[in-house]
């Protein structure tokens, strides 16, 4: 009695559905048109590259958040982890005169330890992810501050004993934060994670866990293992973001990664709706970051005073989120 | 004093869920609404209770045309509904009284800011007493059983002026005695001139409690009759469009060696002492009422909970299952009872759901997914189970309740296991689909698989199984051969008879 429904009706055009799927992309085009007509320089190759460069770090960090969201979690600690990685990698060069490889390994190791701690507390101790990573955000912020003794680390800085730091940042490392490498790193991260989440078994498992954890468990999926992996990946990308940041500014300012958190969270959430995915996804996150980047850049070009910028930025974000979440039942 | 719905049509992307459907009822009777899974019963009643705005058609009460486009409209007209999923409508961390009086809280007509707890509790107690329900108004809803939660919802419905009460598959999760209590409440409501609409896939109970019956098929009205003028066989034929053949398929294969051996298994809680075995190519039934511990036993066998004592062996080798993924590796499959909570991913497509337990079978190199293979297998399952869905990519939340169940079952039929555990597999599915499920279960045994079939539908347990274990209060109290027992004996044993 295979009586599947054949009585299908023609899909009718639904404005809300359309906006849900393409709203973010349309908004991006509208912004481009507005900014370009206000200032033609907006569309120059230089400026476009500069936008892409400016969103690289946000995107990389947001990719980490996207992965934690895909298993139904949330990682707020990424900003601090980026700060920590930034501090460690610069200090390895400047304070300890280590080669690039050691500096990178040290930064990633520290970040992964944080990820492991997050995963343990969430999976085993069962603290809700939002609360735990909020706590860890403060802890790691403090750890990074303590590690740098509350100071900015930079080449030739004055050490506490009055001498000058002698270590130099390796020239290869300094390349990472420059065009085109910084943009390439971002694009590779987006593409790799997108493929991982959409086309592999592991990505499928993560979405299944995010969709219904109990159903996933009873389907025989090793839920805890994948959650651990998700938080490790999240920490990894946060560290990558912090390292690229380090290379770009060549210093480690206090809490340097902190300001990226909110933009990254916004990018990941805006990304839910892009092309109607309806769930966290790497491509959408990238589009979300592009939206934020264009906005920031365009506002600067239109000489909106810096103190008013957050108002406009927040408003447009709210608008983007509105088209995302205003779906017909 | 009647309610009529005429020419109700509603479309969702890809489906015409209702096509000029009609429904008439009146106060003081219980009216059965029946139809196969996806026929449109829930949708029709959602229209009546104001859940949708985009339908066409006419609704009249006592001859006056009314507009129902929001739940508030419906409530103002005295129409109340208790949905299929009771949990979604309750707030677990509030007390029974607060949940019952929720509408009043929200409406808060006299705009007082302070809550008058005494009145709330007195009122709630009065309502519960009126309904003849033994329930403390101060218990937290999270501590209630499903049946009690349903009573809370019914109490909420009648707390305000209620002339029509819609119950969407209220009896699916209930035990016999709980069903009896529900029927008593329904009969009381009838006496108070409430018109009750009753949706259920258990035909016999409809014939017990209802006066009128309306049959739907494919979103259309088929027929309305008085209960005394019709029969179960006739209704089944009307809802399926064809008479139902013999429900239980006959099997030719004979059970082989013992595959799963369980001795004195206990979880330190609901499962107290279970000894059983299953052979290859055999279906064993676990007969037991709601609350006997069937679900707990099934979960224990699947490694979803951990055992306290006893031993489990597969093919003679003792094993320990720590997690469900251990069980899957040992080629055990499990269809849980609470499908929406534990079985399906409502925000994923039908395809993703059907392959969720066997993703490993749909891989190319390096764990890359083989979407084509996945889709074709899903398509097969959709046909085999008659899952009513516009496309394989439709999200499962858009399927009807019964079709969601079928997806949950299909997921495990797609995966290839040796031991299949089914917990109430026919809950909420229509009679036609039940037969499809029986066919698939018996085909599994035919292929040499071992099947454990746990259910409180004793007639079904008897019909499908080779051997039956009776589970009472967490213990196996009797082992019977299916051919030498009958439903009455099973019921007697399941209620603690020796
Ligand atoms: N929100 C929705 N979006 C898309 N399709 C829907 C939606 N709600 C219902 N449908 C479709 O409408 C049809 C009727 O569904 P309905 O839930 O009314 O069935 P039902 O008769 O209650 O079945 P069951 O016995 O399984 O509960 C189904 O084919 C279902 O897929
Ligand atoms: Mg229904």
PDB file of C-alpha atoms and ligand atoms in Angstrom, chain B residues 37-38 40-43 84 168-169 199 201 400-402, ligand 2:
ATOM      1  CA  UNK B  37      -1.727   8.898   8.481  1.00  0.00           C
ATOM      2  CA  UNK B  38      -1.549  12.189   6.679  1.00  0.00           C
ATOM      3  CA  UNK B  40      -5.549  15.655   7.319  1.00  0.00           C
ATOM      4  CA  UNK B  41      -7.215  15.029  10.672  1.00  0.00           C
ATOM      5  CA  UNK B  42      -4.812  17.089  12.739  1.00  0.00           C
ATOM      6  CA  UNK B  43      -4.750  19.820  10.134  1.00  0.00           C
ATOM      7  CA  UNK B  84      -0.842  15.242  19.955  1.00  0.00           C
ATOM      8  CA  UNK B 168      -5.836  14.655  19.063  1.00  0.00           C
ATOM      9  CA  UNK B 169      -4.747  11.043  19.639  1.00  0.00           C
ATOM     10  CA  UNK B 199      -8.959  11.426  17.013  1.00  0.00           C
ATOM     11  CA  UNK B 201      -6.055   5.080  15.425  1.00  0.00           C
ATOM     12  CA  UNK B 400       1.857  14.076   9.969  1.00  0.00           C
ATOM     13  CA  UNK B 401       2.394  12.378  13.323  1.00  0.00           C
ATOM     14  CA  UNK B 402       2.035   8.865  11.960  1.00  0.00           C
TER      15      UNK B 402
HETATM   16 MG1  LIG C   2      -2.272  13.850  13.389  1.00  0.00          MG
END
